[in-house]
Tab-separated table of C-alpha atoms in Angstrom:
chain	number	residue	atom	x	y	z
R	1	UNK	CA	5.787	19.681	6.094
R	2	UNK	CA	2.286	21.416	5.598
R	3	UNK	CA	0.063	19.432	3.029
R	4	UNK	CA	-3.155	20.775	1.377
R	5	UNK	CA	-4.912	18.096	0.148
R	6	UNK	CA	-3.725	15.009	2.955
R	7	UNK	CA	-3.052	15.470	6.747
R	8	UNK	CA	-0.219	13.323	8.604
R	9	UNK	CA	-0.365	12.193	12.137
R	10	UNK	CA	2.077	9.733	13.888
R	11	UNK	CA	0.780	8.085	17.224
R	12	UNK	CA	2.672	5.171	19.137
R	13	UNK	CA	4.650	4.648	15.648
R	14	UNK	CA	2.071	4.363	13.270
R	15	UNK	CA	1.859	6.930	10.648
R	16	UNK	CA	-1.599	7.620	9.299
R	17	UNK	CA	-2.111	9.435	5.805
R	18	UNK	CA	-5.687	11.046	5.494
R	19	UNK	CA	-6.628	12.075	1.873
R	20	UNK	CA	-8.369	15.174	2.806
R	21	UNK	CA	-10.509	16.502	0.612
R	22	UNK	CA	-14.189	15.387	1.776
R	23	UNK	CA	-16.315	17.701	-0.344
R	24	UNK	CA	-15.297	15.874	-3.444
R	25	UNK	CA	-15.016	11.838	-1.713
R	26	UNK	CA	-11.017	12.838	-1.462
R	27	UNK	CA	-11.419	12.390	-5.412
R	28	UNK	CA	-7.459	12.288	-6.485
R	29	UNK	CA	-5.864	15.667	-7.678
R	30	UNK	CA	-2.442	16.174	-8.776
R	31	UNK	CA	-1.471	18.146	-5.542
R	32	UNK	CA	-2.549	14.386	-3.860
R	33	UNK	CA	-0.380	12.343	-5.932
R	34	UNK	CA	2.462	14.866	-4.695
R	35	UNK	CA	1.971	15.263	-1.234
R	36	UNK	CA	0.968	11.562	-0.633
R	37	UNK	CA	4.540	10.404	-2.139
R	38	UNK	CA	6.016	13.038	-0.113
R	39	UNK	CA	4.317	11.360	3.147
R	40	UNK	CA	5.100	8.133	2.386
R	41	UNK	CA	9.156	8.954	1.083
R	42	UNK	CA	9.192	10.529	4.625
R	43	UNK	CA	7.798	7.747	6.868
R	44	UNK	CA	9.914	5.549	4.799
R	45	UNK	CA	13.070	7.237	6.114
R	46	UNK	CA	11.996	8.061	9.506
R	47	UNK	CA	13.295	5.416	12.406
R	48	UNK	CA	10.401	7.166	14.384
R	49	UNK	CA	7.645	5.459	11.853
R	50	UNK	CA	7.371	1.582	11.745
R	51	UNK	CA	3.693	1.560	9.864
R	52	UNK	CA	1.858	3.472	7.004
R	53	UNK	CA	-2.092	3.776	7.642
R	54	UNK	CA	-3.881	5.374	4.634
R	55	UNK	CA	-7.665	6.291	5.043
R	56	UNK	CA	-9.725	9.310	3.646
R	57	UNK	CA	-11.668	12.163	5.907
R	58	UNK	CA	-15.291	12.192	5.784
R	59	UNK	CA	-17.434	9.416	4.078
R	60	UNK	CA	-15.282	8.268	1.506
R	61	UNK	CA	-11.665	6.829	1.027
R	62	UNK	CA	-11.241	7.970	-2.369
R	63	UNK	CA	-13.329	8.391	-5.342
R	64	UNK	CA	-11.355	8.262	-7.974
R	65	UNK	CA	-9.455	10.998	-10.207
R	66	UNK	CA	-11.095	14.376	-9.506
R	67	UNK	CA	-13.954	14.985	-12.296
R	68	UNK	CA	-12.196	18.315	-13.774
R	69	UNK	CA	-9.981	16.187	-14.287
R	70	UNK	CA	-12.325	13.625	-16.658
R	71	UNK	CA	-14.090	16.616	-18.300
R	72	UNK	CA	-11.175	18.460	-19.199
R	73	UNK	CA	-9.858	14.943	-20.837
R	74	UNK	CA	-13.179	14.484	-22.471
R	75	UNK	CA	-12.916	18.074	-23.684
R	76	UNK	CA	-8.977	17.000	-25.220
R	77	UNK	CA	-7.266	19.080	-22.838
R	78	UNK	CA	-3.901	18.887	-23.105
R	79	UNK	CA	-3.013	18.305	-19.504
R	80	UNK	CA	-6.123	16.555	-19.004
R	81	UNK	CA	-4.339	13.159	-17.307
R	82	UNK	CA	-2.431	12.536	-14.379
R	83	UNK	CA	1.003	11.607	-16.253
R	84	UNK	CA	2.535	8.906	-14.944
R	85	UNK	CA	6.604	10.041	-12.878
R	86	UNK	CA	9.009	8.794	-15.285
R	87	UNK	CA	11.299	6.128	-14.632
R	88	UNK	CA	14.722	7.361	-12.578
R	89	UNK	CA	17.165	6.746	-15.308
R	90	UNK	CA	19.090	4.375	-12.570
R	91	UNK	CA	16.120	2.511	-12.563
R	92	UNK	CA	17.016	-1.050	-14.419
R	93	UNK	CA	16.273	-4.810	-14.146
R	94	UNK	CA	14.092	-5.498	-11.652
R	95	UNK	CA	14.122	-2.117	-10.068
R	96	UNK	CA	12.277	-0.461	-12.839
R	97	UNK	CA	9.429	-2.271	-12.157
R	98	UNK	CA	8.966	-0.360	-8.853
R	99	UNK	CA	9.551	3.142	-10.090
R	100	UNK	CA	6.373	4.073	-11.215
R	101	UNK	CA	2.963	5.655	-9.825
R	102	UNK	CA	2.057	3.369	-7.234
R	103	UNK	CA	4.655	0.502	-7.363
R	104	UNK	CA	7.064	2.283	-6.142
R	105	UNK	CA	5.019	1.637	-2.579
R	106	UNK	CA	5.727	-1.697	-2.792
R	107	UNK	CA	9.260	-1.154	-2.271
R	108	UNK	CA	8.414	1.078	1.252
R	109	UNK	CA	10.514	-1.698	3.967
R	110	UNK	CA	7.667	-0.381	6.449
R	111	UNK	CA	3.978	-2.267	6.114
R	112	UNK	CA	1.001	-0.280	4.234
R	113	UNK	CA	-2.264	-0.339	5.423
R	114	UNK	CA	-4.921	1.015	3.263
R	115	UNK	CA	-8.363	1.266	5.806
R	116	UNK	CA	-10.908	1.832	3.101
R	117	UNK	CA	-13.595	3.827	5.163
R	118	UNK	CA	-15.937	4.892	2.546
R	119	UNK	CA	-16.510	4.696	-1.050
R	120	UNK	CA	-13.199	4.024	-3.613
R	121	UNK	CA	-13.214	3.444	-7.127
R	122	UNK	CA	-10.848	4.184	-9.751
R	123	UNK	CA	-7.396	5.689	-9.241
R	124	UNK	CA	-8.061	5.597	-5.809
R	125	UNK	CA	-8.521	1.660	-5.956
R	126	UNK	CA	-5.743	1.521	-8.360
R	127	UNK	CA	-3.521	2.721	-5.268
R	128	UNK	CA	-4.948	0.618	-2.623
R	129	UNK	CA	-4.017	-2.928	-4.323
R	130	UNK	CA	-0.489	-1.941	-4.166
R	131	UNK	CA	-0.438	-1.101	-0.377
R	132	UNK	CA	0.176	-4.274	1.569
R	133	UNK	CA	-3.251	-4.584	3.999
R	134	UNK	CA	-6.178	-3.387	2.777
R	135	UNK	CA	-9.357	-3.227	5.169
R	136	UNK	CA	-12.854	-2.296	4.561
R	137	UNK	CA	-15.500	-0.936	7.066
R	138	UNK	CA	-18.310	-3.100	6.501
R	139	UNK	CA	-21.565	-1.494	4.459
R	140	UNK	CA	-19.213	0.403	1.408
R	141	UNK	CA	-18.985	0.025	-1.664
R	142	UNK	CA	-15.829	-0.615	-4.357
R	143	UNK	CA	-15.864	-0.115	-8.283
R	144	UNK	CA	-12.860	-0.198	-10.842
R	145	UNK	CA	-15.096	2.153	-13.065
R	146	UNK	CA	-12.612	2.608	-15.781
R	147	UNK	CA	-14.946	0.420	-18.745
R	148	UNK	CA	-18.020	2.738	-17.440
R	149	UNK	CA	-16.301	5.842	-18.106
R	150	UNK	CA	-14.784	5.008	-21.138
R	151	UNK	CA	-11.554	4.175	-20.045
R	152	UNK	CA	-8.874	1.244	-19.600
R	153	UNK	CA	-7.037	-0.826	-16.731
R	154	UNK	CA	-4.737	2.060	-15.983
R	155	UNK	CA	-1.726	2.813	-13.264
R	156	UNK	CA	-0.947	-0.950	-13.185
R	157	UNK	CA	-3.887	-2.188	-11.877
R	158	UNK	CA	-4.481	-4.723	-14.978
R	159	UNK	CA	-0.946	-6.246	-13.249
R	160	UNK	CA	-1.735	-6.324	-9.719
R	161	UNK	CA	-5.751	-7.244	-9.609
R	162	UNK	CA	-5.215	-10.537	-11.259
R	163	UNK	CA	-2.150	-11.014	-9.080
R	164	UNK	CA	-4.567	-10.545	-5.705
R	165	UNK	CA	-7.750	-12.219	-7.182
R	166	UNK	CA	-6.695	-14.579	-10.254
R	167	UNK	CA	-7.195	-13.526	-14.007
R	168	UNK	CA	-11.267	-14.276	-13.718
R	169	UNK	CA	-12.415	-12.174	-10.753
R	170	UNK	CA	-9.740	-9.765	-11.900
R	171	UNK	CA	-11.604	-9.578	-15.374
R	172	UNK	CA	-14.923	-9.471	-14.114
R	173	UNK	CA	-14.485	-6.071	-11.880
R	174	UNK	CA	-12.471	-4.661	-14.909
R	175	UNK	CA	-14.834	-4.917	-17.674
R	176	UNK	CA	-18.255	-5.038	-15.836
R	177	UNK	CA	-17.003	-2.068	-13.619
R	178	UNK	CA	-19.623	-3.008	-11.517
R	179	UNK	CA	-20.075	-2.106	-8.040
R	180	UNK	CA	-19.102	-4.698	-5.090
R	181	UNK	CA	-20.055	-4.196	-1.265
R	182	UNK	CA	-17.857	-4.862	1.082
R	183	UNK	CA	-18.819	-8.489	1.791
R	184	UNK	CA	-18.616	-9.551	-1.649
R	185	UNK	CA	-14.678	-7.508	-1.839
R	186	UNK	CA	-13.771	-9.432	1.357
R	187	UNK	CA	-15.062	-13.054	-0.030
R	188	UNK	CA	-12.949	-11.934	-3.413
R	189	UNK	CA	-9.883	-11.600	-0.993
R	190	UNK	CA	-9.666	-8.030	-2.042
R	191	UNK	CA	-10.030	-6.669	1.382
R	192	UNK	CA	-10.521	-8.116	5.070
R	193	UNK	CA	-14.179	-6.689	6.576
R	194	UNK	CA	-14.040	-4.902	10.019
R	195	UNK	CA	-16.486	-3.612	11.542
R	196	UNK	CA	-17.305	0.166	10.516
R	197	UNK	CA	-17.446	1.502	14.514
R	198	UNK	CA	-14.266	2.374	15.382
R	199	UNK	CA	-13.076	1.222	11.662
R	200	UNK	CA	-10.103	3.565	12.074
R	201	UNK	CA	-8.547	2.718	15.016
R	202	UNK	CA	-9.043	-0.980	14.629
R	203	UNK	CA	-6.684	-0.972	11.368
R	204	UNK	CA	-4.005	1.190	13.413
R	205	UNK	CA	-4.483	-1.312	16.268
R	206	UNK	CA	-3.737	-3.765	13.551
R	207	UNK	CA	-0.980	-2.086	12.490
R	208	UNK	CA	0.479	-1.835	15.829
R	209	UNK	CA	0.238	-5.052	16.865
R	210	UNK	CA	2.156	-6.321	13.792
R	211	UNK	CA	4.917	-3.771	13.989
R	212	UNK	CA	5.544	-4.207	17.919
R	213	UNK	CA	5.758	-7.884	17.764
R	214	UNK	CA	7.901	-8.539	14.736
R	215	UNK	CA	11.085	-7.359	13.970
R	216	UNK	CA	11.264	-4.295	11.538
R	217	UNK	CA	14.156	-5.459	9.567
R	218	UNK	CA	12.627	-8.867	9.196
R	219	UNK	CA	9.895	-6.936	7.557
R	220	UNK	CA	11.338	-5.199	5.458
R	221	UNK	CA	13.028	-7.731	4.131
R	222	UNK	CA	10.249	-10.257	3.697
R	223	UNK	CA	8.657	-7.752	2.188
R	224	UNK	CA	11.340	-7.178	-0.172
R	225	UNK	CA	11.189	-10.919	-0.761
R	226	UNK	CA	7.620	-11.262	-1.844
R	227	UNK	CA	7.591	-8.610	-4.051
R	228	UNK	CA	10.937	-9.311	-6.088
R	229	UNK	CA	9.763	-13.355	-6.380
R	230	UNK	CA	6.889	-12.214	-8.575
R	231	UNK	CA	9.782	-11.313	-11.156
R	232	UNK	CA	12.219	-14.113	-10.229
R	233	UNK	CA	12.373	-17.822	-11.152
R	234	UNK	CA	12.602	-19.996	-7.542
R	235	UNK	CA	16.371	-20.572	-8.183
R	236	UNK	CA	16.945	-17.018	-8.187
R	237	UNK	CA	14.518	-16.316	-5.006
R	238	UNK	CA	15.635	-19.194	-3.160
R	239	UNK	CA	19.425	-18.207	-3.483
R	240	UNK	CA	18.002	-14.525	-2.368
R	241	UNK	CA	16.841	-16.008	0.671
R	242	UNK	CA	19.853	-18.260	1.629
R	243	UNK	CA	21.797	-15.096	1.622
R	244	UNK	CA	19.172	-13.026	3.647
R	245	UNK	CA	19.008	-15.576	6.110
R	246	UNK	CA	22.742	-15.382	6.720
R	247	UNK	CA	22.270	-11.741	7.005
R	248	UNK	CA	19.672	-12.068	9.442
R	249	UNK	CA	22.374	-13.882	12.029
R	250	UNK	CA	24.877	-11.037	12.221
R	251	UNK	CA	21.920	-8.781	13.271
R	252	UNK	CA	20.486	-6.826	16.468
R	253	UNK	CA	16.620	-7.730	16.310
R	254	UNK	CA	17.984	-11.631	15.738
R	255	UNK	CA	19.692	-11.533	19.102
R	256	UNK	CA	16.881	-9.887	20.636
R	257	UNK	CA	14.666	-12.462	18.556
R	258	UNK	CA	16.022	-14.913	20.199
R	259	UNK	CA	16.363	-12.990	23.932
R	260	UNK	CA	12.933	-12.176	24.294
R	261	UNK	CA	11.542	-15.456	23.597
R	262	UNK	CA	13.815	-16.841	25.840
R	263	UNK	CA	12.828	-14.276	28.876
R	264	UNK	CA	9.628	-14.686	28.149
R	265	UNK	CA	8.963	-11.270	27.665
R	266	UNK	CA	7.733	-8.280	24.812
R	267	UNK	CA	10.412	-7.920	22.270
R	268	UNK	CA	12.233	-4.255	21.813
R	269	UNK	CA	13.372	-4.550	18.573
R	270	UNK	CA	15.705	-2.185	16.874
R	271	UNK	CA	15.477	-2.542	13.159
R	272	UNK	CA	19.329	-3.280	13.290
C-alpha cells in the first residue's frame, strides 16, 4: 500500500510505522489517522509481522494535531476537528470500549512500541499511552497541551493517563500542560529513557528480543488479559484465565515451550 503522510518498513519481523511529515514535527492530519490504522490493521493480520514500532522522521515524534487544523476550529469551521470513527454497531459490552480512536490499538494481539524520538504533545501523546512500550530518547521534551490551548482531556487520554501514572501525576500534566523532559517522563513511569544514539534501533532491538523469545500467542493473549481486567471484577478475570490456560495446553508454541527449554536451545515458535 503507498502512504503519504507515514512510511512502513518490516525488517527481521518488526514492523516500524514512521509518521512522516517532518516539516510540520509529523503534526497529526486526517490522512495520518487513516493511513496509520491502515498500517497497524495490516501488521495485525500479517503472520509475517510479530511487532509494531511507531516513531516519527526528522526531529520530532509528533506534535500534536496539525495547526490548520486548530485555526480553522478557532475560526468555527465546521470540519475543524478530527471526529472521532464511530462505534461498529457489533461493538457491545466490553468490546465497545476498544472501538474507538486509539483504543482500538489496545486490542492489536502483536506488542506496540511507541519510540518517542523527538518532541510529542497533544494528539500525538494521546496515541502513544495506548501503545504498549513507550521509549524516549533522552534530551526531549513531552506536553499534554490541551489546558494551554484552550482545550480538554480529549481521545481518551483523561482514561488512560491516570491509569499509567495515578489520578495526581495524571492531573498535574493535564491541567498545568506543562512541559516534562525526558527524565522527569521516565521517573513518572510514562516512558523508559534510552539513550538518543542509535534511539531507533535500540527500541526495534527491544522489540525483537521480546517477540523472538516469547511465544506470540502467549502474547496476544496476555495482552488480551490485561487490557479486558481493567473492565472486569477478579472473579470474572480469574475464570478468563483458568480457561486460557487450558487453551494454552492443546497448543503448538506450548509444546515447543516446553521443547526448547528442554534442548536447551532458541525457541521457534509458531503462534499456533
Amino acid at each position: 500500500m503507498t502512504y503519504q503522510d507515514i512510511t512502513v518498513a518490516i525488517e527481521s519481523r518488526v514492523l516500524t510505522i514512521t509518521l512522516s511529515r517532518p516539516d510540520r514535527l509529523n503534526a497529526w492530519t486526517h490522512r495520518m489517522e487513516t493511513e496509520f490504522r491502515q498500517a497497524v490493521e495490516a501488521a495485525e493480520a500479517d503472520e509475517a509481522v510479530r511487532a509494531i514500532v511507531v516513531t516519527g522522521a526528522g526531529r520530532g515524534f509528533c506534535a500534536g494535531a496539525d495547526m490548520d487544523i486548530l485555526e480553522a476550529g478557532a475560526a468555527g469551521a465546521a470540519d475543524a476537528t478530527i471526529p472521532p470513527p464511530a462505534a461498529p454497531p457489533a461493538a457491545s459490552g466490553i468490546e465497545a470500549n476498544y472501538a474507538w480512536r486509539f483504543s482500538y490499538l489496545l486490542r492489536v494481539r502483536k506488542p506496540i512500541f511507541a519510540a518517542i524520538n523527538g518532541p510529542i504533545a497533544g494528539i500525538g501523546l494521546c496515541m502513544a499511552v495506548f501503545c504498549d512500550f513507550r521509549y524516549m530518547a533522552e534530551g526531549q521534551k513531552l506536553t499534554t497541551a490541551f489546558a494551554k490551548r484552550g482545550l480538554i482531556a480529549e481521545h481518551g487520554i483523561s482514561w488512560m493517563l491516570p491509569r499509567l501514572l495515578g489520578p495526581t501525576h495524571a492531573l498535574d500534566l493535564l491541567l498545568s500542560a506543562r512541559t516534562l523532559v525526558t527524565a522527569e517522563a521516565a521517573s513518572l513511569g510514562l516512558v523508559k529513557a534510552l539513550p538518543a544514539e542509535g534511539f531507533l534501533a535500540a527500541v526495534q532491538a527491544l522489540a525483537r528480543d521480546m517477540t523472538d523469545n516469547a511465544s506470540p500467542r502467549s502474547i496476544g493473549v496476555i495482552k488480551r488479559q490485561v487490557y479486558d481486567s481493567l473492565f472486569q471484577d477478579l472473579d470474572t478475570a480469574w475464570r478468563r484465565a483458568d480457561e486460557e490456560m487450558q487453551a494454552s495446553f492443546a497448543s503448538e508454541d506450548f509444546r515447543e515451550g516446553v521443547a526448547h527449554f528442554l534442548e536447551k536451545r532458541a525457541p521457534a515458535f509458531t503462534g499456533r
